[in-house]
Short mmCIF file of C-alpha atoms in Angstrom, two decimals:
data_model
loop_
_atom_site.label_atom_id
_atom_site.label_comp_id
_atom_site.label_asym_id
_atom_site.label_seq_id
_atom_site.Cartn_x
_atom_site.Cartn_y
_atom_site.Cartn_z
CA UNK A 1 26.50 4.03 1.36
CA UNK A 2 27.17 0.92 -0.71
CA UNK A 3 24.58 -1.02 1.23
CA UNK A 4 20.89 -0.70 2.02
CA UNK A 5 20.37 1.64 4.96
CA UNK A 6 16.57 1.72 5.13
CA UNK A 7 13.45 0.01 3.87
CA UNK A 8 10.25 2.02 3.57
CA UNK A 9 7.21 -0.18 3.89
CA UNK A 10 3.59 0.26 2.93
CA UNK A 11 1.00 -0.89 5.47
CA UNK A 12 -2.17 -2.67 4.21
CA UNK A 13 -1.19 -5.65 2.08
CA UNK A 14 2.51 -5.25 2.86
CA UNK A 15 3.01 -5.49 6.62
CA UNK A 16 -0.59 -5.90 7.91
CA UNK A 17 -3.97 -6.91 6.45
CA UNK A 18 -3.14 -9.80 4.09
CA UNK A 19 -5.00 -9.12 0.84
CA UNK A 20 -5.58 -5.44 1.68
CA UNK A 21 -9.23 -5.75 2.65
CA UNK A 22 -9.69 -3.00 5.24
CA UNK A 23 -9.82 -0.09 2.77
CA UNK A 24 -11.55 -1.87 -0.12
CA UNK A 25 -14.54 -3.07 1.88
CA UNK A 26 -15.07 0.39 3.36
CA UNK A 27 -15.13 2.03 -0.08
CA UNK A 28 -17.89 -0.36 -1.12
CA UNK A 29 -19.87 0.41 2.03
CA UNK A 30 -19.41 4.19 1.76
CA UNK A 31 -20.61 4.37 -1.87
CA UNK A 32 -23.66 2.28 -1.01
CA UNK A 33 -24.52 4.09 2.20
CA UNK A 34 -24.17 7.66 0.88
CA UNK A 35 -25.36 7.51 -2.74
CA UNK A 36 -26.85 4.00 -3.05
CA UNK A 37 -24.27 3.19 -5.73
CA UNK A 38 -23.00 -0.39 -5.74
CA UNK A 39 -19.37 -0.86 -6.69
CA UNK A 40 -17.54 -4.18 -6.81
CA UNK A 41 -14.51 -5.31 -4.86
CA UNK A 42 -12.54 -5.49 -8.11
CA UNK A 43 -13.42 -1.88 -8.90
CA UNK A 44 -12.57 -0.75 -5.37
CA UNK A 45 -9.10 -2.27 -5.76
CA UNK A 46 -8.15 -0.52 -9.00
CA UNK A 47 -6.80 2.78 -7.55
CA UNK A 48 -5.39 1.16 -4.38
CA UNK A 49 -2.35 2.91 -2.95
CA UNK A 50 -3.56 6.43 -3.60
CA UNK A 51 -4.65 8.74 -0.81
CA UNK A 52 -8.23 7.95 0.08
CA UNK A 53 -9.79 11.17 -1.28
CA UNK A 54 -7.87 10.63 -4.53
CA UNK A 55 -8.94 6.99 -4.49
CA UNK A 56 -12.61 8.00 -4.43
CA UNK A 57 -11.96 10.50 -7.21
CA UNK A 58 -10.30 7.79 -9.32
CA UNK A 59 -13.21 5.42 -8.74
CA UNK A 60 -15.63 8.06 -9.96
CA UNK A 61 -13.67 8.32 -13.20
CA UNK A 62 -13.89 4.60 -13.98
CA UNK A 63 -16.17 4.35 -17.04
CA UNK A 64 -18.57 1.85 -15.45
CA UNK A 65 -18.96 3.89 -12.25
CA UNK A 66 -19.23 7.14 -14.19
CA UNK A 67 -22.05 5.55 -16.19
CA UNK A 68 -23.88 4.54 -13.01
CA UNK A 69 -23.47 8.08 -11.69
CA UNK A 70 -24.83 9.65 -14.87
CA UNK A 71 -27.83 7.32 -14.93
CA UNK A 72 -28.66 8.11 -11.30
CA UNK A 73 -27.79 11.82 -11.16
CA UNK A 74 -27.55 12.98 -14.77
CA UNK A 75 -23.92 14.06 -14.35
CA UNK A 76 -20.46 12.81 -13.43
CA UNK A 77 -19.16 12.74 -9.88
CA UNK A 78 -18.20 16.18 -8.51
CA UNK A 79 -15.69 17.28 -5.88
CA UNK A 80 -18.62 17.82 -3.52
CA UNK A 81 -19.71 14.21 -4.06
CA UNK A 82 -16.18 13.04 -3.28
CA UNK A 83 -16.15 15.11 -0.10
CA UNK A 84 -19.46 13.55 0.96
CA UNK A 85 -18.25 9.99 0.39
CA UNK A 86 -14.94 10.75 2.09
CA UNK A 87 -16.78 12.13 5.12
CA UNK A 88 -18.69 8.84 5.38
CA UNK A 89 -15.60 6.74 4.63
CA UNK A 90 -13.45 8.18 7.40
CA UNK A 91 -15.40 7.13 10.52
CA UNK A 92 -16.09 3.73 9.00
CA UNK A 93 -12.40 3.21 8.26
CA UNK A 94 -11.27 4.49 11.65
CA UNK A 95 -13.67 2.07 13.36
CA UNK A 96 -12.66 -0.95 11.27
CA UNK A 97 -8.92 -0.55 10.70
CA UNK A 98 -7.97 -2.01 14.09
CA UNK A 99 -9.60 -5.28 13.00
CA UNK A 100 -6.95 -5.53 10.28
CA UNK A 101 -3.91 -4.54 12.35
CA UNK A 102 -2.32 -7.96 12.82
CA UNK A 103 1.07 -8.32 11.12
CA UNK A 104 1.12 -10.63 8.12
CA UNK A 105 2.72 -13.99 8.92
CA UNK A 106 6.50 -13.66 9.11
CA UNK A 107 6.61 -9.86 9.10
CA UNK A 108 7.79 -9.48 12.70
CA UNK A 109 10.62 -11.98 12.18
CA UNK A 110 11.65 -10.27 8.95
CA UNK A 111 11.75 -6.87 10.67
CA UNK A 112 13.96 -8.37 13.39
CA UNK A 113 16.32 -9.74 10.73
CA UNK A 114 16.57 -6.35 9.02
CA UNK A 115 17.25 -4.53 12.28
CA UNK A 116 20.03 -6.99 13.05
CA UNK A 117 21.62 -5.72 9.81
CA UNK A 118 21.30 -2.11 11.08
CA UNK A 119 18.61 -1.37 8.50
CA UNK A 120 16.14 1.32 9.52
CA UNK A 121 12.42 0.63 9.12
CA UNK A 122 10.35 3.46 7.65
CA UNK A 123 6.76 3.38 6.48
CA UNK A 124 4.05 5.32 4.70
CA UNK A 125 0.45 4.72 3.74
CA UNK A 126 -2.47 5.78 1.62
CA UNK A 127 -4.37 6.07 4.90
CA UNK A 128 -4.84 9.59 6.33
CA UNK A 129 -3.43 10.44 9.76
CA UNK A 130 -6.72 9.92 11.60
CA UNK A 131 -6.72 6.28 10.49
CA UNK A 132 -3.00 5.75 11.09
CA UNK A 133 -3.33 7.02 14.65
CA UNK A 134 -5.60 4.04 15.29
CA UNK A 135 -3.69 1.49 13.19
CA UNK A 136 -0.15 2.16 14.42
CA UNK A 137 -0.72 1.48 18.16
CA UNK A 138 -2.95 -1.50 17.36
CA UNK A 139 -0.21 -3.02 15.18
CA UNK A 140 2.41 -2.27 17.82
CA UNK A 141 0.47 -4.25 20.41
CA UNK A 142 0.49 -7.17 17.98
CA UNK A 143 4.24 -7.00 17.31
CA UNK A 144 4.90 -4.54 14.48
CA UNK A 145 6.26 -1.02 14.95
CA UNK A 146 8.38 0.80 12.36
CA UNK A 147 10.93 3.44 13.30
CA UNK A 148 8.88 6.11 11.53
CA UNK A 149 5.55 6.49 9.78
CA UNK A 150 3.89 9.19 7.69
CA UNK A 151 0.29 9.45 6.49
CA UNK A 152 -1.06 10.50 3.10
CA UNK A 153 -2.37 13.85 4.33
CA UNK A 154 0.77 14.82 6.26
CA UNK A 155 2.54 16.17 3.18
CA UNK A 156 1.31 19.38 1.57
CA UNK A 157 2.64 18.33 -1.83
CA UNK A 158 0.39 15.27 -1.83
CA UNK A 159 0.61 11.49 -1.68
CA UNK A 160 1.39 8.71 -4.13
CA UNK A 161 2.56 8.30 -6.81
CA UNK A 162 4.61 11.37 -5.89
CA UNK A 163 7.85 10.74 -3.94
CA UNK A 164 7.14 12.94 -0.94
CA UNK A 165 6.12 10.44 1.74
CA UNK A 166 9.08 8.23 0.87
CA UNK A 167 11.43 11.21 0.96
CA UNK A 168 10.03 12.33 4.31
CA UNK A 169 11.17 8.97 5.64
CA UNK A 170 14.66 9.62 4.29
CA UNK A 171 14.77 12.91 6.18
CA UNK A 172 13.38 11.63 9.45
CA UNK A 173 15.46 8.44 9.47
CA UNK A 174 18.65 10.32 8.59
CA UNK A 175 19.46 8.21 5.54
CA UNK A 176 22.46 9.48 3.57
CA UNK A 177 21.29 8.65 0.04
CA UNK A 178 18.00 7.70 -1.56
CA UNK A 179 19.70 4.97 -3.58
CA UNK A 180 20.42 3.13 -0.31
CA UNK A 181 16.66 2.83 0.33
CA UNK A 182 14.14 0.23 -0.76
CA UNK A 183 10.45 1.09 -1.11
CA UNK A 184 8.25 -2.00 -0.68
CA UNK A 185 4.61 -1.95 -1.76
CA UNK A 186 1.84 -4.19 -3.02
CA UNK A 187 0.15 -1.63 -5.32
CA UNK A 188 1.14 0.29 -8.44
CA UNK A 189 1.12 3.84 -6.97
CA UNK A 190 3.51 2.70 -4.24
CA UNK A 191 5.92 1.20 -6.76
CA UNK A 192 5.82 4.44 -8.73
CA UNK A 193 6.38 6.37 -5.49
CA UNK A 194 9.64 4.51 -4.89
CA UNK A 195 10.83 5.03 -8.44
CA UNK A 196 9.96 8.72 -8.32
CA UNK A 197 11.94 9.01 -5.09
CA UNK A 198 15.05 7.48 -6.69
CA UNK A 199 14.84 4.30 -4.63
CA UNK A 200 14.84 0.60 -5.37
CA UNK A 201 11.20 -0.48 -5.71
CA UNK A 202 10.11 -3.96 -4.64
CA UNK A 203 6.61 -5.25 -5.31
CA UNK A 204 4.70 -7.92 -3.40
CA UNK A 205 2.72 -10.29 -5.59
CA UNK A 206 0.87 -12.44 -3.03
CA UNK A 207 0.16 -10.61 0.24
CA UNK A 208 -1.47 -7.51 -1.18
CA UNK A 209 -3.97 -5.74 -3.35
CA UNK A 210 -3.03 -7.18 -6.73
CA UNK A 211 -3.44 -10.78 -5.54
CA UNK A 212 -6.50 -9.80 -3.50
CA UNK A 213 -7.23 -12.92 -1.46
CA UNK A 214 -7.56 -13.48 2.26
CA UNK A 215 -4.94 -15.62 3.98
CA UNK A 216 -7.48 -18.43 4.31
CA UNK A 217 -8.41 -18.24 0.62
CA UNK A 218 -4.75 -18.24 -0.36
CA UNK A 219 -4.01 -21.30 1.77
CA UNK A 220 -6.82 -23.30 0.16
CA UNK A 221 -6.20 -22.28 -3.47
CA UNK A 222 -4.94 -24.82 -6.02
CA UNK A 223 -1.30 -24.30 -6.96
CA UNK A 224 -2.22 -23.47 -10.56
CA UNK A 225 -4.60 -20.72 -9.45
CA UNK A 226 -1.96 -19.26 -7.13
CA UNK A 227 0.61 -19.24 -9.92
CA UNK A 228 -1.79 -17.53 -12.32
CA UNK A 229 -2.80 -14.78 -9.90
CA UNK A 230 0.80 -14.30 -8.77
CA UNK A 231 1.97 -13.86 -12.36
CA UNK A 232 -0.78 -11.35 -13.10
CA UNK A 233 0.20 -9.34 -10.03
CA UNK A 234 3.91 -9.53 -10.87
CA UNK A 235 3.31 -8.39 -14.44
CA UNK A 236 1.39 -5.36 -13.22
CA UNK A 237 4.02 -4.44 -10.63
CA UNK A 238 6.92 -4.87 -13.07
CA UNK A 239 5.04 -2.74 -15.61
CA UNK A 240 4.84 -0.01 -12.95
CA UNK A 241 8.62 -0.07 -12.63
CA UNK A 242 9.39 -2.55 -9.85
CA UNK A 243 13.04 -3.62 -9.81
CA UNK A 244 12.08 -6.84 -8.05
CA UNK A 245 8.81 -8.63 -7.30
CA UNK A 246 8.60 -11.13 -4.45
CA UNK A 247 5.72 -13.02 -2.84
CA UNK A 248 5.69 -11.41 0.61
CA UNK A 249 7.93 -9.33 2.87
CA UNK A 250 9.49 -12.59 4.09
CA UNK A 251 11.46 -12.74 0.83
CA UNK A 252 12.99 -9.28 1.22
CA UNK A 253 16.31 -10.26 2.91
CA UNK A 254 17.49 -12.12 -0.20
CA UNK A 255 16.59 -9.09 -2.35
CA UNK A 256 18.61 -6.87 -0.02
CA UNK A 257 21.61 -9.18 -0.48
CA UNK A 258 21.24 -8.84 -4.25
CA UNK A 259 20.91 -5.06 -4.15
CA UNK A 260 23.90 -4.73 -1.81
CA UNK A 261 25.99 -6.59 -4.37
CA UNK A 262 24.79 -4.23 -7.10
CA UNK A 263 25.48 -1.15 -4.95
CA UNK A 264 29.02 -2.41 -4.29
CA UNK A 265 29.55 -2.47 -8.06
CA UNK A 266 28.37 1.13 -8.35
CA UNK A 267 24.90 0.35 -9.70
CA UNK A 268 22.02 2.65 -8.86
CA UNK A 269 18.23 2.26 -9.15
#
């Protein structure tokens, strides 16, 4: 057990959908379509990583959105409002998620490298099962398929930042100890999930939600702007408890080497 046996990967912003745009854009559309409330992309990103119902709930509690709600309806958002937005969100997300199924550059090669080291590939997501059932086969056709996946509504206890999806991976993959697992995520709730599960938590500072740019935008950004955004993302992920923060999943093999050395010395997360 003194080596990494499994990595448990998030989906949007970690292995597919550079910049994590599929869910954020749909939240904006759902709020506008159902209640004619306009939220910004920056606002939509704030609770990223939570289950989608919980994400809508968290958005409604943001002071600026709560103010809009009170002006329009004379009250704060209710559970019934969340249900209504969620009902609109789901078909929109199911229809659009396949457009964001392509693996991020280098992910397929990195997965091959990990499997050559006999590392199992688990995964979990803030997406509900109905969305994952569309995303998983679409990603597989494009070259990415983990050994196991679990959706946010599969676990009765709930989703992130609780440990349950990560621990379900441990069970299904037959991993002997949680400290021989790495949870990789681009958003704060996913980092907290890994810590709560007793795993090593690794954050991604460029490919995901906290950086928040498309691949094309990233490629054309000045180096100074990249460094500034990357540092902001890293600071947020470290503050959430990340043991390591790297740019993209491509950098994970070197982190695994480092953690294996620490495990050999008896260190634990």
